[in-house]
Amino acid sequence: MKVSGDVKLKEIFMSKLQELEQKDRRFCVYMYQKQDDGDIYYIGQGTIARSKAMNKHSKICQSIDKIHGTNILIYKDNLTKQEALDLEVKLIKQYV
């Protein structure tokens, strides 16, 4: 009987977790575009704050920013984490 109760508890927990994840729509997909030629050099997902935190990105992104300047483009916001991840992958495939 305990196993059955544990399974039901796990189902309830997972259902509630999914509900919370659907309500957490603070994520976005963003692009870094060189200011001088308009090329997209980075596609990422995270929060709006993350998109603006160049110092938290790779040294390559930081170097490109210093040389070319960067426009930060918010491609889409108000996404769940999973929606942002899925869109990020789709856009990377499209731009690569």
mmCIF file with all atom_site columns, N, CA and C in Angstrom, residues 47-85:
data_model
loop_
_atom_site.group_PDB
_atom_site.id
_atom_site.type_symbol
_atom_site.label_atom_id
_atom_site.label_alt_id
_atom_site.label_comp_id
_atom_site.label_asym_id
_atom_site.label_entity_id
_atom_site.label_seq_id
_atom_site.pdbx_PDB_ins_code
_atom_site.Cartn_x
_atom_site.Cartn_y
_atom_site.Cartn_z
_atom_site.occupancy
_atom_site.B_iso_or_equiv
_atom_site.pdbx_formal_charge
_atom_site.auth_seq_id
_atom_site.auth_comp_id
_atom_site.auth_asym_id
_atom_site.auth_atom_id
_atom_site.pdbx_PDB_model_num
ATOM 1   N N  . THR A 1 47 ? 16.781 35.281 -18.557 1.00 0.00 ? 47 THR A N  1
ATOM 2   C CA . THR A 1 47 ? 15.938 36.409 -18.178 1.00 0.00 ? 47 THR A CA 1
ATOM 3   C C  . THR A 1 47 ? 16.422 37.662 -18.923 1.00 0.00 ? 47 THR A C  1
ATOM 4   N N  . ILE A 1 48 ? 15.624 38.710 -18.884 1.00 0.00 ? 48 ILE A N  1
ATOM 5   C CA . ILE A 1 48 ? 16.039 39.975 -19.491 1.00 0.00 ? 48 ILE A CA 1
ATOM 6   C C  . ILE A 1 48 ? 17.350 40.447 -18.853 1.00 0.00 ? 48 ILE A C  1
ATOM 7   N N  . ALA A 1 49 ? 17.459 40.298 -17.537 1.00 0.00 ? 49 ALA A N  1
ATOM 8   C CA . ALA A 1 49 ? 18.685 40.706 -16.843 1.00 0.00 ? 49 ALA A CA 1
ATOM 9   C C  . ALA A 1 49 ? 19.889 39.925 -17.371 1.00 0.00 ? 49 ALA A C  1
ATOM 10  N N  . ARG A 1 50 ? 19.727 38.650 -17.603 1.00 0.00 ? 50 ARG A N  1
ATOM 11  C CA . ARG A 1 50 ? 20.817 37.818 -18.128 1.00 0.00 ? 50 ARG A CA 1
ATOM 12  C C  . ARG A 1 50 ? 21.251 38.315 -19.504 1.00 0.00 ? 50 ARG A C  1
ATOM 13  N N  . SER A 1 51 ? 20.278 38.698 -20.329 1.00 0.00 ? 51 SER A N  1
ATOM 14  C CA . SER A 1 51 ? 20.621 39.152 -21.680 1.00 0.00 ? 51 SER A CA 1
ATOM 15  C C  . SER A 1 51 ? 21.528 40.380 -21.645 1.00 0.00 ? 51 SER A C  1
ATOM 16  N N  . LYS A 1 52 ? 21.400 41.198 -20.619 1.00 0.00 ? 52 LYS A N  1
ATOM 17  C CA . LYS A 1 52 ? 22.170 42.444 -20.520 1.00 0.00 ? 52 LYS A CA 1
ATOM 18  C C  . LYS A 1 52 ? 23.489 42.283 -19.775 1.00 0.00 ? 52 LYS A C  1
ATOM 19  N N  . ALA A 1 53 ? 23.736 41.124 -19.220 1.00 0.00 ? 53 ALA A N  1
ATOM 20  C CA . ALA A 1 53 ? 24.928 40.884 -18.392 1.00 0.00 ? 53 ALA A CA 1
ATOM 21  C C  . ALA A 1 53 ? 26.078 40.349 -19.243 1.00 0.00 ? 53 ALA A C  1
ATOM 22  N N  . MET A 1 54 ? 26.660 41.210 -20.066 1.00 0.00 ? 54 MET A N  1
ATOM 23  C CA . MET A 1 54 ? 27.756 40.786 -20.948 1.00 0.00 ? 54 MET A CA 1
ATOM 24  C C  . MET A 1 54 ? 28.931 40.199 -20.159 1.00 0.00 ? 54 MET A C  1
ATOM 25  N N  . ASN A 1 55 ? 29.157 40.708 -18.965 1.00 0.00 ? 55 ASN A N  1
ATOM 26  C CA . ASN A 1 55 ? 30.288 40.215 -18.165 1.00 0.00 ? 55 ASN A CA 1
ATOM 27  C C  . ASN A 1 55 ? 30.087 38.771 -17.708 1.00 0.00 ? 55 ASN A C  1
ATOM 28  N N  . LYS A 1 56 ? 28.891 38.228 -17.836 1.00 0.00 ? 56 LYS A N  1
ATOM 29  C CA . LYS A 1 56 ? 28.636 36.840 -17.452 1.00 0.00 ? 56 LYS A CA 1
ATOM 30  C C  . LYS A 1 56 ? 28.674 35.899 -18.651 1.00 0.00 ? 56 LYS A C  1
ATOM 31  N N  . HIS A 1 57 ? 28.988 36.437 -19.827 1.00 0.00 ? 57 HIS A N  1
ATOM 32  C CA . HIS A 1 57 ? 29.100 35.615 -21.028 1.00 0.00 ? 57 HIS A CA 1
ATOM 33  C C  . HIS A 1 57 ? 30.562 35.300 -21.301 1.00 0.00 ? 57 HIS A C  1
ATOM 34  N N  . SER A 1 58 ? 30.791 34.505 -22.331 1.00 0.00 ? 58 SER A N  1
ATOM 35  C CA . SER A 1 58 ? 32.144 34.043 -22.637 1.00 0.00 ? 58 SER A CA 1
ATOM 36  C C  . SER A 1 58 ? 33.075 35.202 -22.994 1.00 0.00 ? 58 SER A C  1
ATOM 37  N N  . LYS A 1 59 ? 34.343 34.927 -22.892 1.00 0.00 ? 59 LYS A N  1
ATOM 38  C CA . LYS A 1 59 ? 35.365 35.916 -23.275 1.00 0.00 ? 59 LYS A CA 1
ATOM 39  C C  . LYS A 1 59 ? 35.232 36.262 -24.754 1.00 0.00 ? 59 LYS A C  1
ATOM 40  N N  . ILE A 1 60 ? 34.782 35.308 -25.562 1.00 0.00 ? 60 ILE A N  1
ATOM 41  C CA . ILE A 1 60 ? 34.598 35.567 -26.994 1.00 0.00 ? 60 ILE A CA 1
ATOM 42  C C  . ILE A 1 60 ? 33.521 36.635 -27.192 1.00 0.00 ? 60 ILE A C  1
ATOM 43  N N  . CYS A 1 61 ? 32.380 36.467 -26.518 1.00 0.00 ? 61 CYS A N  1
ATOM 44  C CA . CYS A 1 61 ? 31.312 37.473 -26.616 1.00 0.00 ? 61 CYS A CA 1
ATOM 45  C C  . CYS A 1 61 ? 31.797 38.835 -26.134 1.00 0.00 ? 61 CYS A C  1
ATOM 46  N N  . GLN A 1 62 ? 32.538 38.840 -25.061 1.00 0.00 ? 62 GLN A N  1
ATOM 47  C CA . GLN A 1 62 ? 33.045 40.101 -24.526 1.00 0.00 ? 62 GLN A CA 1
ATOM 48  C C  . GLN A 1 62 ? 34.013 40.763 -25.504 1.00 0.00 ? 62 GLN A C  1
ATOM 49  N N  . SER A 1 63 ? 34.850 39.964 -26.152 1.00 0.00 ? 63 SER A N  1
ATOM 50  C CA . SER A 1 63 ? 35.796 40.508 -27.132 1.00 0.00 ? 63 SER A CA 1
ATOM 51  C C  . SER A 1 63 ? 35.072 41.073 -28.348 1.00 0.00 ? 63 SER A C  1
ATOM 52  N N  . ILE A 1 64 ? 34.076 40.339 -28.843 1.00 0.00 ? 64 ILE A N  1
ATOM 53  C CA . ILE A 1 64 ? 33.297 40.829 -29.988 1.00 0.00 ? 64 ILE A CA 1
ATOM 54  C C  . ILE A 1 64 ? 32.622 42.139 -29.627 1.00 0.00 ? 64 ILE A C  1
ATOM 55  N N  . ASP A 1 65 ? 32.073 42.212 -28.426 1.00 0.00 ? 65 ASP A N  1
ATOM 56  C CA . ASP A 1 65 ? 31.411 43.438 -27.977 1.00 0.00 ? 65 ASP A CA 1
ATOM 57  C C  . ASP A 1 65 ? 32.392 44.611 -27.957 1.00 0.00 ? 65 ASP A C  1
ATOM 58  N N  . LYS A 1 66 ? 33.603 44.383 -27.471 1.00 0.00 ? 66 LYS A N  1
ATOM 59  C CA . LYS A 1 66 ? 34.594 45.465 -27.403 1.00 0.00 ? 66 LYS A CA 1
ATOM 60  C C  . LYS A 1 66 ? 35.010 45.949 -28.789 1.00 0.00 ? 66 LYS A C  1
ATOM 61  N N  . ILE A 1 67 ? 35.104 45.031 -29.733 1.00 0.00 ? 67 ILE A N  1
ATOM 62  C CA . ILE A 1 67 ? 35.555 45.380 -31.088 1.00 0.00 ? 67 ILE A CA 1
ATOM 63  C C  . ILE A 1 67 ? 34.431 45.990 -31.926 1.00 0.00 ? 67 ILE A C  1
ATOM 64  N N  . HIS A 1 68 ? 33.256 45.378 -31.892 1.00 0.00 ? 68 HIS A N  1
ATOM 65  C CA . HIS A 1 68 ? 32.176 45.742 -32.812 1.00 0.00 ? 68 HIS A CA 1
ATOM 66  C C  . HIS A 1 68 ? 31.013 46.492 -32.152 1.00 0.00 ? 68 HIS A C  1
ATOM 67  N N  . GLY A 1 69 ? 30.914 46.428 -30.834 1.00 0.00 ? 69 GLY A N  1
ATOM 68  C CA . GLY A 1 69 ? 29.720 46.928 -30.160 1.00 0.00 ? 69 GLY A CA 1
ATOM 69  C C  . GLY A 1 69 ? 28.602 45.900 -30.313 1.00 0.00 ? 69 GLY A C  1
ATOM 70  N N  . THR A 1 70 ? 27.626 45.957 -29.443 1.00 0.00 ? 70 THR A N  1
ATOM 71  C CA . THR A 1 70 ? 26.563 44.955 -29.457 1.00 0.00 ? 70 THR A CA 1
ATOM 72  C C  . THR A 1 70 ? 25.199 45.597 -29.287 1.00 0.00 ? 70 THR A C  1
ATOM 73  N N  . ASN A 1 71 ? 24.281 45.202 -30.152 1.00 0.00 ? 71 ASN A N  1
ATOM 74  C CA . ASN A 1 71 ? 22.860 45.479 -29.963 1.00 0.00 ? 71 ASN A CA 1
ATOM 75  C C  . ASN A 1 71 ? 22.258 44.236 -29.326 1.00 0.00 ? 71 ASN A C  1
ATOM 76  N N  . ILE A 1 72 ? 21.524 44.404 -28.252 1.00 0.00 ? 72 ILE A N  1
ATOM 77  C CA . ILE A 1 72 ? 20.847 43.280 -27.600 1.00 0.00 ? 72 ILE A CA 1
ATOM 78  C C  . ILE A 1 72 ? 19.415 43.269 -28.100 1.00 0.00 ? 72 ILE A C  1
ATOM 79  N N  . LEU A 1 73 ? 19.048 42.201 -28.790 1.00 0.00 ? 73 LEU A N  1
ATOM 80  C CA . LEU A 1 73 ? 17.718 42.060 -29.359 1.00 0.00 ? 73 LEU A CA 1
ATOM 81  C C  . LEU A 1 73 ? 16.937 41.017 -28.581 1.00 0.00 ? 73 LEU A C  1
ATOM 82  N N  . ILE A 1 74 ? 15.825 41.403 -28.001 1.00 0.00 ? 74 ILE A N  1
ATOM 83  C CA . ILE A 1 74 ? 14.954 40.437 -27.329 1.00 0.00 ? 74 ILE A CA 1
ATOM 84  C C  . ILE A 1 74 ? 14.044 39.873 -28.412 1.00 0.00 ? 74 ILE A C  1
ATOM 85  N N  . TYR A 1 75 ? 14.289 38.630 -28.783 1.00 0.00 ? 75 TYR A N  1
ATOM 86  C CA . TYR A 1 75 ? 13.530 38.003 -29.861 1.00 0.00 ? 75 TYR A CA 1
ATOM 87  C C  . TYR A 1 75 ? 12.100 37.702 -29.412 1.00 0.00 ? 75 TYR A C  1
ATOM 88  N N  . LYS A 1 76 ? 11.982 37.127 -28.196 1.00 0.00 ? 76 LYS A N  1
ATOM 89  C CA . LYS A 1 76 ? 10.653 36.832 -27.652 1.00 0.00 ? 76 LYS A CA 1
ATOM 90  C C  . LYS A 1 76 ? 10.785 36.720 -26.137 1.00 0.00 ? 76 LYS A C  1
ATOM 91  N N  . ASP A 1 77 ? 9.800  37.283 -25.428 1.00 0.00 ? 77 ASP A N  1
ATOM 92  C CA . ASP A 1 77 ? 9.823  37.186 -23.969 1.00 0.00 ? 77 ASP A CA 1
ATOM 93  C C  . ASP A 1 77 ? 8.506  36.609 -23.469 1.00 0.00 ? 77 ASP A C  1
ATOM 94  N N  . ASN A 1 78 ? 8.356  36.595 -22.142 1.00 0.00 ? 78 ASN A N  1
ATOM 95  C CA . ASN A 1 78 ? 7.173  36.022 -21.497 1.00 0.00 ? 78 ASN A CA 1
ATOM 96  C C  . ASN A 1 78 ? 7.054  34.525 -21.786 1.00 0.00 ? 78 ASN A C  1
ATOM 97  N N  . LEU A 1 79 ? 8.188  33.835 -21.741 1.00 0.00 ? 79 LEU A N  1
ATOM 98  C CA . LEU A 1 79 ? 8.247  32.403 -22.029 1.00 0.00 ? 79 LEU A CA 1
ATOM 99  C C  . LEU A 1 79 ? 8.523  31.604 -20.768 1.00 0.00 ? 79 LEU A C  1
ATOM 100 N N  . THR A 1 80 ? 8.111  30.342 -20.773 1.00 0.00 ? 80 THR A N  1
ATOM 101 C CA . THR A 1 80 ? 8.548  29.429 -19.723 1.00 0.00 ? 80 THR A CA 1
ATOM 102 C C  . THR A 1 80 ? 9.993  29.030 -20.038 1.00 0.00 ? 80 THR A C  1
ATOM 103 N N  . LYS A 1 81 ? 10.648 28.440 -19.086 1.00 0.00 ? 81 LYS A N  1
ATOM 104 C CA . LYS A 1 81 ? 12.029 27.975 -19.298 1.00 0.00 ? 81 LYS A CA 1
ATOM 105 C C  . LYS A 1 81 ? 12.091 27.007 -20.476 1.00 0.00 ? 81 LYS A C  1
ATOM 106 N N  . GLN A 1 82 ? 11.158 26.057 -20.532 1.00 0.00 ? 82 GLN A N  1
ATOM 107 C CA . GLN A 1 82 ? 11.170 25.067 -21.606 1.00 0.00 ? 82 GLN A CA 1
ATOM 108 C C  . GLN A 1 82 ? 10.887 25.705 -22.964 1.00 0.00 ? 82 GLN A C  1
ATOM 109 N N  . GLU A 1 83 ? 9.953  26.628 -23.011 1.00 0.00 ? 83 GLU A N  1
ATOM 110 C CA . GLU A 1 83 ? 9.667  27.323 -24.272 1.00 0.00 ? 83 GLU A CA 1
ATOM 111 C C  . GLU A 1 83 ? 10.895 28.089 -24.758 1.00 0.00 ? 83 GLU A C  1
ATOM 112 N N  . ALA A 1 84 ? 11.589 28.722 -23.825 1.00 0.00 ? 84 ALA A N  1
ATOM 113 C CA . ALA A 1 84 ? 12.793 29.473 -24.179 1.00 0.00 ? 84 ALA A CA 1
ATOM 114 C C  . ALA A 1 84 ? 13.890 28.544 -24.695 1.00 0.00 ? 84 ALA A C  1
ATOM 115 N N  . LEU A 1 85 ? 14.074 27.418 -24.027 1.00 0.00 ? 85 LEU A N  1
ATOM 116 C CA . LEU A 1 85 ? 15.081 26.445 -24.476 1.00 0.00 ? 85 LEU A CA 1
ATOM 117 C C  . LEU A 1 85 ? 14.759 25.935 -25.870 1.00 0.00 ? 85 LEU A C  1
#
